[in-house]
PDB file of C-alpha atoms in Angstrom:
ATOM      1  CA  UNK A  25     -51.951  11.737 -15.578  1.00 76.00           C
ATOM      2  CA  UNK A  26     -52.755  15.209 -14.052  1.00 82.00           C
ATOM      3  CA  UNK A  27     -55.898  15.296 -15.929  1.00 90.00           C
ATOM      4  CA  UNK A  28     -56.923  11.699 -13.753  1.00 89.00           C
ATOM      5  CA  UNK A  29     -56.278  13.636 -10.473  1.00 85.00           C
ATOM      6  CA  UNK A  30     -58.217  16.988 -11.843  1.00 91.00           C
ATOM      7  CA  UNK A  31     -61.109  14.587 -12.714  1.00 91.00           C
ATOM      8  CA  UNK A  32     -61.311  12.470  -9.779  1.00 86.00           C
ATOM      9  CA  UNK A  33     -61.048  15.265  -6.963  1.00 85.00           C
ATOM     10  CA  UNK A  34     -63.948  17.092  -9.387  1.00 89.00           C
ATOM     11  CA  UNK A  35     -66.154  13.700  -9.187  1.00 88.00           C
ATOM     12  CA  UNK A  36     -65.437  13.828  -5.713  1.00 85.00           C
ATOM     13  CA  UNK A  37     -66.821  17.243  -4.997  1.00 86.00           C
ATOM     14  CA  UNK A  38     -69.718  16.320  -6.958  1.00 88.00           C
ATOM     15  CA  UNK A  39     -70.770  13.874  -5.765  1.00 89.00           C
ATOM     16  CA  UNK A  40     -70.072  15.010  -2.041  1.00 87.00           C
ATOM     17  CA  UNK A  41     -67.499  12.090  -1.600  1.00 84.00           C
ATOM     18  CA  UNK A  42     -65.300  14.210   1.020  1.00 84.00           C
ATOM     19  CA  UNK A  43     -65.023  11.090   3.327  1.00 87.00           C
ATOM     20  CA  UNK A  44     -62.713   9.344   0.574  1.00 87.00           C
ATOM     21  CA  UNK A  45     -59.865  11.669   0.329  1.00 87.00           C
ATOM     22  CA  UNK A  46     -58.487  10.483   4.017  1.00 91.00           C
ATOM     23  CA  UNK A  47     -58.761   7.201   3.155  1.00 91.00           C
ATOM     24  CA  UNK A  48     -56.541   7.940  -0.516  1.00 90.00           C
ATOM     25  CA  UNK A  49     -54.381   9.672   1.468  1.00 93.00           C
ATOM     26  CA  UNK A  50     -53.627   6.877   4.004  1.00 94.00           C
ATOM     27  CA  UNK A  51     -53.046   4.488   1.397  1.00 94.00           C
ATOM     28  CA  UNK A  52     -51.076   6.953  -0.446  1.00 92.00           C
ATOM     29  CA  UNK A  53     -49.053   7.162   2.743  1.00 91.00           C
ATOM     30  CA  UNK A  54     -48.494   3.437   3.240  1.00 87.00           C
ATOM     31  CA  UNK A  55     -47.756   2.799  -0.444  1.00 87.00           C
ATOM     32  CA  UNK A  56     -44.980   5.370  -0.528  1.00 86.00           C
ATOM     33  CA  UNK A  57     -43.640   3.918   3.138  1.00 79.00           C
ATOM     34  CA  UNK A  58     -43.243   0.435   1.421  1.00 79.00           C
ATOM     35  CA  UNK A  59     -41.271   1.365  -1.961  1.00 80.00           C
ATOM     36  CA  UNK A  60     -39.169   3.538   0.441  1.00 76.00           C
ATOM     37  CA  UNK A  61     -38.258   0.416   2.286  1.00 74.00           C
ATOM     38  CA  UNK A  62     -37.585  -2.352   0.421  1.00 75.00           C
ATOM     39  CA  UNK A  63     -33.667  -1.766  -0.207  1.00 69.00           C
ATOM     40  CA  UNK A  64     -32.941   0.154   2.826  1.00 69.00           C
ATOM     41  CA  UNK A  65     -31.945  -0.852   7.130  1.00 74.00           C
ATOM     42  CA  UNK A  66     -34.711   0.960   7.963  1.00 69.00           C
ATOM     43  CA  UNK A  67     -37.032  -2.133   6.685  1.00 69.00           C
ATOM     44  CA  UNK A  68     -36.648  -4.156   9.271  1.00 70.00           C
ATOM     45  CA  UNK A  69     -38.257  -1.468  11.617  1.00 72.00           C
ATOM     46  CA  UNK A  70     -40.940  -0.383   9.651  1.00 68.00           C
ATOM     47  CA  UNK A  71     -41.878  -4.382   9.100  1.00 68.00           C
ATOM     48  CA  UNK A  72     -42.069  -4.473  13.171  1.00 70.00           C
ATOM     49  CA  UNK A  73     -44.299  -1.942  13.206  1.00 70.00           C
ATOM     50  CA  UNK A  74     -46.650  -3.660  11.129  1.00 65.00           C
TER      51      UNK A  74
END
């Protein structure tokens, strides 16, 4: 799996793809916000927000 990563982020500096790696990270972020909710009280306010 850490050879994925070490290949992507090399493909992206290749290719000059800097503009993706906010985007990965956003999703990243919004992925990890919704496993983190699903069993806990703090769903309901995170749901609101969206």
């Amino acid at each position: 799996m850490i050879s994925f990563f070490r290949e992507f982020f090399e493909f992206l500096k290749e290719r000059k793809k800097y503009w993706l790696i906010p985007i990965l990270i956003v999703l990243g972020l919004f992925g990890f916000i919704i496993v983190l909710s699903q069993g806990s009280p703090v769903a309901t306010f995170i749901y609101a927000i969206f």
